[in-house]
XYZ file of C-alpha atoms in Angstrom:
696
model
C -3.608 20.483 -9.921
C -5.882 17.531 -9.269
C -5.078 14.010 -10.369
C -7.984 14.216 -12.833
C -6.581 17.367 -14.463
C -3.075 15.923 -14.469
C -4.144 12.736 -16.251
C -6.023 14.779 -18.833
C -2.969 16.999 -19.350
C -0.622 14.090 -20.013
C -2.758 12.562 -22.771
C -1.495 14.777 -25.639
C 2.149 14.088 -24.753
C 1.861 10.543 -23.461
C 4.400 9.184 -25.958
C 6.927 11.699 -24.594
C 6.224 10.756 -20.968
C 8.789 8.457 -19.412
C 7.575 5.297 -17.623
C 6.876 5.987 -13.980
C 4.563 8.027 -11.801
C 2.642 10.937 -13.318
C 3.421 14.174 -11.469
C 3.450 17.837 -12.426
C 7.205 17.658 -13.035
C 7.084 14.520 -15.193
C 4.229 15.934 -17.284
C 6.040 19.249 -17.706
C 9.152 17.357 -18.810
C 7.047 15.474 -21.391
C 5.725 18.764 -22.797
C 9.273 20.061 -23.144
C 10.391 16.908 -24.964
C 7.419 17.218 -27.301
C 8.745 20.674 -28.223
C 12.244 19.261 -28.810
C 13.539 20.847 -25.617
C 15.593 19.103 -22.970
C 14.080 19.356 -19.466
C 17.285 20.492 -17.809
C 19.367 23.541 -16.941
C 18.036 27.028 -17.627
C 15.278 25.687 -19.885
C 13.873 23.606 -17.030
C 14.156 26.419 -14.501
C 12.256 28.834 -16.747
C 9.545 26.266 -17.521
C 9.047 25.472 -13.828
C 8.750 29.156 -12.886
C 6.312 29.788 -15.744
C 4.147 26.855 -14.751
C 4.063 28.001 -11.147
C 2.893 31.409 -12.321
C -0.013 30.241 -14.498
C -0.467 26.506 -13.983
C -0.450 26.030 -17.768
C 1.895 23.513 -19.424
C 1.710 25.121 -22.885
C 2.499 28.549 -21.429
C 5.475 27.058 -19.573
C 6.824 25.595 -22.822
C 6.403 28.916 -24.611
C 8.430 30.571 -21.868
C 11.130 27.929 -22.181
C 11.254 28.380 -25.976
C 12.142 32.038 -25.452
C 15.093 31.207 -23.225
C 18.181 32.926 -24.588
C 16.217 34.651 -27.391
C 14.604 38.085 -27.331
C 12.041 37.135 -29.993
C 8.663 35.608 -29.188
C 8.584 32.019 -30.473
C 5.420 30.028 -31.019
C 5.200 26.264 -30.400
C 6.271 24.043 -33.323
C 3.637 23.244 -35.947
C 3.966 19.577 -35.023
C 2.219 20.221 -31.734
C -1.382 18.946 -31.655
C -3.969 21.614 -30.834
C -4.900 19.738 -27.668
C -1.482 20.577 -26.221
C -2.345 24.273 -26.330
C -5.556 23.950 -24.313
C -6.319 23.381 -20.687
C -7.124 19.810 -19.531
C -10.758 18.850 -20.006
C -12.755 18.897 -16.789
C -15.778 16.668 -16.340
C -18.782 18.271 -17.976
C -21.604 18.902 -15.526
C -24.640 16.666 -16.053
C -27.561 18.785 -17.375
C -30.370 18.765 -14.794
C -33.289 18.385 -17.167
C -36.236 16.019 -17.616
C -36.081 12.826 -15.544
C -32.885 13.986 -13.832
C -34.849 16.575 -11.854
C -36.998 13.948 -10.123
C -36.561 13.574 -6.378
C -38.709 10.437 -6.164
C -37.641 6.834 -5.511
C -34.904 5.413 -7.718
C -35.779 3.534 -10.885
C -34.889 -0.166 -11.091
C -32.984 -1.123 -14.236
C -32.158 -4.857 -14.565
C -29.840 -5.717 -17.462
C -31.300 -7.821 -20.249
C -29.224 -10.383 -22.089
C -27.859 -9.078 -25.380
C -24.842 -10.015 -27.518
C -21.688 -9.695 -25.428
C -23.502 -9.293 -22.097
C -21.930 -11.127 -19.154
C -24.123 -12.687 -16.504
C -23.816 -11.673 -12.885
C -22.148 -14.872 -11.674
C -19.508 -14.453 -14.372
C -18.788 -10.881 -13.299
C -18.071 -12.091 -9.770
C -15.578 -14.675 -11.032
C -13.422 -12.263 -13.010
C -10.980 -11.870 -10.129
C -9.891 -15.464 -10.625
C -8.497 -17.214 -7.565
C -6.655 -14.603 -5.481
C -3.831 -15.536 -3.111
C -5.398 -13.487 -0.302
C -8.596 -13.723 1.741
C -11.778 -11.881 0.818
C -11.377 -9.280 3.563
C -7.788 -8.618 2.463
C -8.926 -8.318 -1.132
C -11.622 -5.832 -0.101
C -9.098 -3.673 1.740
C -6.509 -3.918 -1.038
C -8.844 -3.087 -3.921
C -10.801 -0.250 -2.311
C -7.671 1.345 -0.847
C -5.908 1.086 -4.191
C -8.753 2.832 -6.005
C -8.770 5.542 -3.340
C -5.007 5.986 -3.612
C -5.166 6.194 -7.395
C -7.802 8.941 -7.115
C -5.797 11.118 -4.711
C -5.546 14.851 -5.350
C -2.074 15.068 -3.818
C -2.703 18.155 -1.698
C -3.349 16.242 1.515
C -3.306 12.668 2.848
C -6.006 10.418 1.463
C -8.648 9.825 4.137
C -9.732 6.181 3.933
C -12.365 4.943 6.405
C -13.967 1.513 6.824
C -17.022 1.917 9.049
C -18.870 -1.219 10.205
C -22.453 -0.025 10.680
C -25.676 -1.291 12.157
C -28.221 0.438 9.918
C -30.691 2.595 11.844
C -34.429 2.024 11.214
C -34.755 5.321 9.328
C -31.889 4.331 6.993
C -33.461 0.913 6.379
C -36.744 2.646 5.559
C -35.017 4.827 2.943
C -33.345 1.774 1.404
C -36.633 -0.143 1.202
C -38.842 2.633 -0.134
C -36.534 4.879 -2.142
C -33.460 2.907 -3.239
C -33.998 -0.804 -3.867
C -37.289 -0.492 -5.717
C -38.857 -3.125 -7.948
C -38.699 -6.863 -7.350
C -34.885 -7.069 -7.502
C -35.306 -10.618 -8.820
C -32.321 -12.914 -8.423
C -31.112 -11.115 -5.291
C -31.920 -11.430 -1.592
C -31.883 -7.706 -0.884
C -35.399 -7.820 0.580
C -34.343 -10.510 3.073
C -31.291 -8.505 4.155
C -33.359 -5.378 4.801
C -35.952 -7.403 6.720
C -33.344 -8.667 9.208
C -33.745 -7.494 12.835
C -30.552 -5.434 12.595
C -29.307 -4.972 9.002
C -25.575 -4.400 8.764
C -23.308 -2.680 6.258
C -19.725 -1.586 5.653
C -19.362 2.017 4.611
C -16.039 2.601 2.827
C -15.268 6.250 2.146
C -12.374 8.298 0.841
C -11.743 12.032 0.906
C -8.849 14.000 -0.543
C -9.634 12.217 -3.806
C -11.111 13.369 -7.112
C -14.358 11.400 -6.904
C -15.934 9.530 -9.791
C -15.780 12.008 -12.646
C -16.352 11.768 -16.359
C -19.538 10.889 -18.284
C -22.459 9.188 -16.520
C -23.263 7.014 -19.568
C -21.010 4.513 -21.306
C -22.913 4.435 -24.624
C -21.943 7.924 -25.769
C -18.706 9.346 -27.168
C -16.147 10.340 -24.540
C -14.989 13.993 -24.746
C -11.250 14.230 -25.579
C -9.130 14.412 -22.450
C -11.970 13.358 -20.149
C -11.637 10.740 -17.448
C -14.040 7.784 -17.281
C -13.934 6.997 -13.560
C -17.698 6.801 -13.018
C -18.623 4.531 -15.896
C -15.559 2.325 -15.341
C -16.533 1.609 -11.753
C -20.299 1.421 -12.171
C -21.005 0.047 -15.632
C -17.930 -1.297 -17.409
C -16.431 -4.737 -16.815
C -12.665 -5.090 -16.995
C -11.941 -1.435 -17.774
C -8.210 -0.742 -17.681
C -6.575 2.338 -16.266
C -4.291 4.048 -18.717
C -2.551 6.238 -16.184
C 0.753 5.323 -14.629
C 0.012 6.542 -11.110
C -2.088 3.544 -10.200
C -1.203 0.424 -8.318
C -2.206 -1.513 -11.401
C -5.279 -1.838 -13.582
C -8.792 -1.739 -12.189
C -12.214 -2.786 -13.342
C -12.214 -6.463 -12.406
C -11.256 -5.651 -8.841
C -14.423 -3.677 -8.230
C -16.387 -6.935 -8.141
C -14.935 -7.678 -4.697
C -17.432 -5.239 -3.141
C -20.297 -7.316 -4.529
C -18.606 -10.537 -3.430
C -18.316 -9.338 0.173
C -22.040 -8.555 0.273
C -24.174 -11.605 1.055
C -26.770 -10.198 -1.338
C -24.326 -8.703 -3.861
C -25.598 -5.126 -3.366
C -23.822 -1.778 -2.985
C -24.680 1.943 -3.030
C -22.191 4.513 -4.358
C -22.225 8.211 -3.477
C -19.515 10.332 -5.084
C -18.743 14.001 -5.509
C -16.478 15.119 -8.369
C -15.345 18.428 -9.812
C -17.029 19.569 -13.038
C -16.827 22.632 -15.262
C -19.692 24.065 -13.160
C -18.395 23.147 -9.738
C -18.752 20.056 -7.508
C -21.406 17.511 -8.552
C -22.949 14.795 -6.363
C -23.766 11.427 -7.960
C -25.566 8.493 -6.325
C -26.461 5.089 -7.726
C -27.146 1.597 -6.340
C -26.047 -1.624 -8.000
C -26.277 -5.357 -7.430
C -25.049 -8.603 -8.942
C -27.375 -11.569 -8.500
C -28.574 -14.649 -10.333
C -29.908 -14.903 -13.870
C -33.705 -14.605 -13.949
C -36.610 -14.306 -16.374
C -39.316 -11.694 -16.385
C -42.127 -10.997 -18.902
C -40.647 -13.398 -21.428
C -37.089 -11.935 -21.323
C -33.871 -13.221 -19.719
C -31.836 -10.977 -17.450
C -28.137 -11.254 -16.589
C -28.484 -10.691 -12.844
C -26.843 -7.244 -12.967
C -29.023 -4.436 -11.572
C -28.847 -0.655 -11.194
C -31.060 1.771 -9.306
C -30.853 5.385 -10.418
C -32.688 7.434 -13.029
C -33.970 5.816 -16.213
C -32.999 8.311 -18.922
C -33.718 7.253 -22.474
C -34.058 3.630 -21.435
C -30.620 3.529 -19.760
C -29.620 3.847 -16.077
C -27.972 7.027 -14.839
C -27.068 8.131 -11.324
C -29.097 10.515 -9.238
C -27.311 13.862 -9.779
C -26.985 17.194 -7.989
C -28.898 18.336 -4.890
C -31.268 15.350 -4.906
C -28.268 13.003 -4.909
C -26.674 14.942 -2.048
C -29.879 14.729 0.004
C -30.273 10.993 -0.651
C -26.616 10.454 0.285
C -27.042 12.280 3.596
C -30.086 10.122 4.364
C -28.131 6.881 3.844
C -24.444 7.431 4.562
C -22.858 8.153 7.923
C -20.049 10.310 6.506
C -21.218 13.435 4.641
C -19.233 15.686 2.321
C -18.069 18.888 3.998
C -18.076 22.111 1.994
C -16.642 21.531 -1.496
C -14.988 18.275 -0.404
C -14.616 15.613 -3.119
C -14.424 11.838 -2.826
C -16.412 8.610 -2.931
C -18.344 6.497 -0.417
C -19.516 2.909 -0.976
C -22.069 1.172 1.226
C -21.839 -2.643 1.077
C -25.084 -4.205 2.256
C -25.053 -7.318 4.494
C -21.256 -7.864 4.522
C -19.832 -11.312 5.202
C -16.276 -11.244 6.535
C -16.372 -14.610 8.235
C -16.372 -13.190 11.787
C -19.259 -13.578 14.274
C -19.748 -9.903 15.155
C -18.704 -6.254 14.612
C -15.775 -6.416 17.039
C -14.428 -9.499 15.304
C -14.993 -7.943 11.881
C -13.086 -4.867 13.009
C -10.208 -7.092 14.129
C -10.255 -8.860 10.762
C -10.131 -5.542 8.900
C -7.358 -4.256 11.163
C -5.212 -7.277 10.353
C -5.966 -6.812 6.656
C -4.910 -3.159 6.825
C -1.671 -3.995 8.637
C -0.833 -6.817 6.249
C -1.526 -4.896 3.042
C -1.503 -1.144 3.682
C 1.253 -0.715 6.279
C 3.450 1.329 3.870
C 0.644 3.898 3.655
C 0.800 4.381 7.431
C 4.442 5.530 7.294
C 5.456 9.153 6.801
C 7.135 9.933 3.476
C 10.227 12.104 2.978
C 8.120 15.245 3.537
C 6.924 13.968 6.895
C 3.356 13.445 5.639
C 1.580 10.128 6.174
C 0.179 9.204 2.721
C -3.148 7.810 3.965
C -5.231 8.519 7.045
C -6.672 5.020 7.481
C -9.363 4.405 10.076
C -11.483 1.434 11.053
C -14.730 2.199 12.858
C -17.714 0.506 14.470
C -20.748 2.758 14.108
C -18.460 5.756 13.621
C -16.189 5.085 16.607
C -12.511 4.637 15.718
C -10.769 1.380 16.572
C -6.994 1.570 17.113
C -4.608 0.462 14.356
C -1.134 -0.439 15.678
C 1.850 1.541 14.418
C 3.690 -0.685 11.894
C 7.038 0.724 13.076
C 6.339 -0.729 16.519
C 4.734 -3.956 15.360
C 6.607 -7.105 16.498
C 6.758 -8.463 12.931
C 6.228 -5.499 10.594
C 8.905 -3.329 12.218
C 11.601 -5.175 10.279
C 9.850 -4.587 6.957
C 9.373 -0.926 7.903
C 13.124 -0.524 8.276
C 13.679 -2.244 4.938
C 11.185 -0.044 3.103
C 12.722 3.112 4.501
C 16.145 1.929 3.399
C 14.952 1.204 -0.151
C 13.194 4.558 -0.301
C 16.452 6.299 0.599
C 18.486 4.391 -1.968
C 16.018 4.951 -4.814
C 15.647 8.639 -3.955
C 19.409 9.140 -3.701
C 18.871 10.524 -0.208
C 20.625 10.057 3.088
C 19.914 6.633 4.614
C 16.931 6.613 6.953
C 18.103 5.481 10.414
C 16.917 1.964 11.213
C 17.095 0.031 14.432
C 19.080 -2.922 13.152
C 21.519 -2.921 10.229
C 19.729 -3.117 6.890
C 21.485 -4.439 3.828
C 20.295 -3.079 0.468
C 21.169 -5.114 -2.606
C 20.724 -4.217 -6.257
C 18.702 -6.728 -8.240
C 20.107 -6.820 -11.758
C 19.474 -8.271 -15.176
C 22.895 -8.180 -16.821
C 23.946 -4.532 -16.295
C 20.381 -3.308 -15.844
C 19.194 -2.496 -12.329
C 15.687 -3.925 -11.952
C 15.083 -2.882 -8.372
C 16.383 -2.915 -4.823
C 16.035 -5.524 -2.094
C 16.536 -4.628 1.563
C 17.082 -7.332 4.174
C 17.420 -7.230 7.933
C 17.253 -9.414 11.014
C 15.729 -8.274 14.301
C 14.486 -9.720 17.622
C 11.298 -11.767 17.917
C 8.522 -11.041 20.342
C 8.921 -13.681 23.080
C 5.121 -13.902 23.304
C 4.654 -14.653 19.592
C 4.219 -18.171 18.279
C 6.862 -19.413 15.853
C 4.514 -19.152 12.868
C 4.094 -15.437 13.642
C 7.804 -14.677 13.181
C 8.894 -12.582 10.204
C 10.362 -14.708 7.431
C 9.388 -13.250 4.073
C 10.132 -10.608 1.447
C 7.373 -8.077 0.737
C 6.991 -7.244 -2.945
C 5.540 -3.838 -3.765
C 5.340 -1.373 -6.608
C 7.807 1.499 -6.510
C 5.371 4.378 -6.918
C 2.189 3.084 -5.325
C 3.918 1.213 -2.471
C 0.947 -1.105 -2.158
C 1.799 -4.644 -1.083
C 1.580 -7.076 -4.005
C 2.494 -10.252 -2.167
C 4.944 -11.769 0.313
C 7.539 -14.361 -0.647
C 7.864 -16.840 2.206
C 11.345 -18.290 2.716
C 13.074 -20.239 5.481
C 12.994 -19.127 9.100
C 16.109 -17.546 10.569
C 18.168 -20.221 12.279
C 19.261 -17.929 15.077
C 17.431 -18.143 18.423
C 15.598 -14.995 19.383
C 15.767 -13.390 15.943
C 13.573 -13.126 12.849
C 14.131 -11.512 9.456
C 12.314 -9.432 6.853
C 12.866 -8.073 3.371
C 11.296 -5.555 0.985
C 11.726 -5.394 -2.790
C 10.706 -2.483 -5.000
C 11.431 -2.213 -8.730
C 13.068 0.974 -9.967
C 10.449 3.605 -10.906
C 11.138 3.251 -14.638
C 10.048 -0.403 -14.547
C 6.887 0.143 -12.482
C 4.603 -0.101 -15.560
C 6.230 -3.405 -16.546
C 5.563 -4.991 -13.171
C 2.025 -3.538 -13.161
C 1.242 -5.192 -16.474
C 2.280 -8.558 -15.047
C -0.305 -8.368 -12.238
C -3.500 -10.467 -12.406
C -6.875 -8.752 -11.838
C -6.519 -9.106 -8.058
C -3.068 -7.401 -8.115
C -1.750 -10.050 -5.720
C 1.175 -11.406 -7.739
C 3.660 -10.711 -10.508
C 3.207 -13.189 -13.333
C 5.971 -12.987 -15.984
C 4.121 -15.436 -18.258
C 1.299 -12.914 -18.705
C 3.608 -10.446 -20.477
C 3.795 -10.570 -24.270
C 7.012 -8.595 -24.582
C 9.981 -10.965 -24.270
C 12.272 -8.438 -22.586
C 9.639 -7.416 -20.067
C 8.856 -11.045 -19.328
C 12.551 -11.622 -18.641
C 12.781 -8.540 -16.412
C 9.985 -9.641 -14.103
C 11.001 -13.306 -14.128
C 14.651 -12.589 -13.302
C 13.701 -10.045 -10.639
C 11.612 -12.632 -8.793
C 14.325 -15.237 -9.185
C 17.095 -12.925 -7.988
C 15.055 -11.753 -5.009
C 14.600 -15.332 -3.815
C 18.270 -16.140 -4.413
C 19.476 -13.065 -2.517
C 17.110 -13.738 0.369
C 18.337 -17.330 0.612
C 21.940 -16.137 0.423
C 21.240 -13.697 3.255
C 19.799 -16.531 5.362
C 22.444 -19.138 4.583
C 25.075 -18.097 7.167
C 22.451 -18.084 9.887
C 21.017 -21.432 8.839
C 24.265 -23.359 8.416
C 26.762 -21.912 10.890
C 27.537 -24.196 13.840
C 30.310 -23.110 16.159
C 31.221 -22.449 19.727
C 30.253 -18.819 19.543
C 26.885 -17.124 19.333
C 26.611 -13.580 18.169
C 23.910 -11.078 17.570
C 23.740 -7.476 16.603
C 21.576 -5.053 18.534
C 21.093 -1.314 18.596
C 19.562 1.493 20.623
C 15.986 2.507 20.122
C 14.231 5.816 19.722
C 12.787 7.731 22.675
C 9.283 6.725 21.631
C 9.780 3.005 22.381
C 9.447 1.181 25.626
C 11.105 -1.897 24.146
C 12.789 -3.041 20.969
C 10.607 -6.124 20.683
C 7.946 -3.864 19.219
C 10.352 -2.800 16.484
C 11.599 0.667 15.591
C 14.479 2.608 14.157
C 18.230 3.003 14.839
C 21.413 2.559 12.795
C 21.586 3.458 9.131
C 21.513 0.955 6.261
C 24.965 -0.454 5.683
C 26.618 -3.116 3.702
C 26.033 -6.203 5.778
C 28.985 -7.381 7.793
C 29.697 -11.055 7.916
C 27.704 -12.114 10.941
C 29.334 -13.955 13.746
C 28.663 -17.674 13.999
C 25.491 -18.718 15.741
C 25.031 -21.306 18.402
C 24.944 -24.898 17.177
C 22.917 -27.953 18.120
C 23.334 -29.803 21.377
C 26.491 -31.860 21.469
C 29.340 -32.768 23.793
C 30.967 -29.470 22.934
C 29.769 -26.506 24.995
C 28.282 -23.533 23.186
C 26.833 -20.253 24.457
C 23.652 -19.079 22.801
C 21.781 -15.773 22.901
C 18.206 -16.981 23.293
C 16.234 -13.875 24.167
C 16.299 -10.137 24.619
C 14.171 -7.377 26.079
C 14.402 -3.605 26.304
C 13.161 -0.778 28.476
C 13.514 2.990 28.776
C 15.594 4.118 31.735
C 14.413 7.686 32.166
C 17.442 9.067 30.336
C 16.409 10.650 27.005
C 18.012 8.919 24.048
C 19.162 5.878 26.037
C 17.796 2.349 26.397
C 18.510 -0.585 28.702
C 19.024 -3.895 26.905
C 18.638 -7.243 28.642
C 19.929 -10.358 26.840
C 19.519 -13.970 27.918
C 22.401 -16.423 27.488
C 21.999 -20.208 27.586
C 24.755 -22.814 27.849
C 24.218 -25.822 25.590
C 26.190 -29.054 25.921
C 29.598 -29.490 27.458
C 30.668 -31.401 30.590
C 28.125 -31.954 33.362
C 30.255 -29.837 35.686
C 29.613 -26.826 33.485
C 31.714 -24.291 31.600
C 32.885 -20.715 31.886
C 30.889 -18.268 29.795
C 31.855 -14.716 28.877
C 29.770 -11.993 27.188
C 31.325 -9.040 25.406
C 29.680 -5.948 23.996
C 31.046 -3.371 21.602
C 30.026 -0.533 19.338
C 29.226 -1.822 15.867
C 30.928 -0.164 12.898
C 31.004 -0.838 9.161
C 34.367 -2.502 9.565
C 33.456 -4.713 12.517
C 33.137 -4.126 16.258
C 34.893 -1.523 18.392
C 35.622 -3.337 21.644
C 36.830 -0.308 23.636
C 33.593 1.109 25.024
C 33.015 4.846 25.070
C 30.967 5.582 28.207
C 29.321 8.474 26.349
C 27.607 5.843 24.193
C 27.625 2.477 26.001
C 27.717 1.637 29.710
C 28.276 -2.016 30.633
C 25.990 -3.333 33.386
C 27.013 -6.957 33.777
C 25.318 -10.191 34.824
C 22.018 -9.683 36.605
C 22.233 -10.652 40.278
C 25.965 -11.437 40.155
C 27.473 -7.937 40.235
C 30.118 -8.737 37.612
C 30.660 -8.317 33.900
C 33.389 -10.937 33.656
C 33.200 -14.673 32.860
C 30.826 -16.723 34.991
C 30.368 -20.464 35.527
C 27.203 -22.005 34.035
C 25.792 -25.538 34.040
C 24.469 -27.148 30.805
C 20.981 -25.797 30.083
C 21.331 -22.923 32.554
C 20.211 -19.420 31.524
C 21.596 -16.116 32.764
C 20.644 -12.505 32.016
C 23.089 -9.723 31.137
C 22.292 -6.008 30.763
C 23.828 -2.810 29.437
C 22.697 0.750 28.704
C 23.326 2.398 25.342
C 22.706 5.578 23.398
C 20.220 5.392 20.563
C 22.884 6.889 18.278
C 24.949 3.709 18.054
C 24.555 0.044 17.160
C 25.759 -2.412 19.788
C 27.223 -5.823 19.009
C 26.689 -8.583 21.584
C 28.918 -11.665 21.553
C 28.700 -14.678 23.909
C 31.340 -17.399 24.052
C 32.560 -20.341 26.115
C 35.988 -19.721 27.604
C 36.338 -22.734 29.865
C 35.152 -26.301 30.400
C 34.786 -28.260 27.167
C 34.239 -25.216 24.966
C 36.458 -23.173 22.744
C 38.447 -20.361 24.278
């Protein structure tokens, strides 16, 4: 069942639907509750089997009503008639009159009338986002694509930076952007020596369905995707599958265009099969023409009854193929948006691609990770003229790898599943309001990339919605006061509170704002969640920031076969309750301390094993030096097992010295130590001063 059909099906029983993501199971449960049945036990089993057989919620409820009774029972009289019918599909647009024309598009500038908003105002509705324009573009378009997913395959999401070919420019000049387009600079953009565009497309989505006009009554149960994106300002999604509300966010596409112009080609399912729709739109300056004032909003489509409509059917499909690089294959559904003359602040396509890649990694990295079924939710690609540019794996990213481990840990906890193995120990804490669990926060520390600047080290908590798993924002806290290590955290509310957190988001979906909520309890839930997350993160950091002793400790672990080094980040030991970390090295003083200041990893040609190299530095102490010892052990929940099992850990010793015992080091001197370990265990590394002016 498509997302469009599912959202139509839930409408009659929405008051019986529990807060959270809309799925076949949650909708079926709502239908059962509406019939005064509990979605559990034999009743649930029968309903599920009946739905699988016919794909009809009402039929499934009828089957459940007969459970344990030989008689045929009808649904209660309290059921609305709409519950007994199939979800309403988009009605096909009648191809009559002006809609049959295959000629150039008609220009329709919007006149001022009561309630009309001028173009400049439409662009400002996003407010002042916390993220850059390119990040906002990636966030908003990806979110709309994710919300429109069908669920039967990964969402294909492509950002293609294009140099428009002469034949495409000719089509845009002669057949699309007709009329004077006053208040815009579209003509200038198309007259450039090499016009550029960003083509953003999704597949595996439902397309822009529903009516093509916003001035007529909406059929019961119908979606309004097309008119919400193309015509309406500030339209709010009523479904609970989305990353938030949309309508304002669509203006980012116009803001990225230097001339405020876009073209939209979509294919949706209707009661008569797939239907292509194509329309162009622009937001420019207010202007006057023939004695009338115009808002600066423009559409190019078909003028039907004095109102703009999209090009529909075969003529729309042909126009789309003439303009867009990515066609629709077979009965494929989805949407493509061409942004004319994009301005991303970079000097050329390669730089723009790099900017978009960073935006994808920063905001969409959870969508690049396989879910519990092994499927990657989104197939995200960045292209230059149709050629893919590589996107690094977040699990191997020097900063994001820590957040990846945290997200996987939270996923496991909230799903009640076995902990996902992570490279370094991950601590998952419940965030509560009194006795109510608001969400889960995962925290971890992991090695830094020795090549990365200090400002590139991980030191924040990523906030994201539970269902959508789209990054809302990052809470920056203090850096980890432990040489060679960084930290990361991820917080997700429990699924039941997802709608509450969504309602607190501003139009750009880049924050949670408790003050925006009218309900006092909901305001308290979001406010306390943010407060508790910061407090728990600071509490996690405190031992590492304040400890000053003679010992330096760190926790390491084996890596998966796929990694050449842990600095890239990966997976290993399971989430555990955090052990009290050993004290870290202190500041320079007369007292000698041993510090772990670096680490590196490499595969050794033995499947499932990794070689770890750690660097130890002696700080302070007498000029003659001190004796330094390094011990390794297998990490357990209760501490460290010092007796090494050679089946899991093999001690190598000090590099170049052929010993694994204490060695003499001068103040400031560095020495390397190595060991080999199985990826199945976590390894604790502990350096200490055992002679000179240090503690024994």
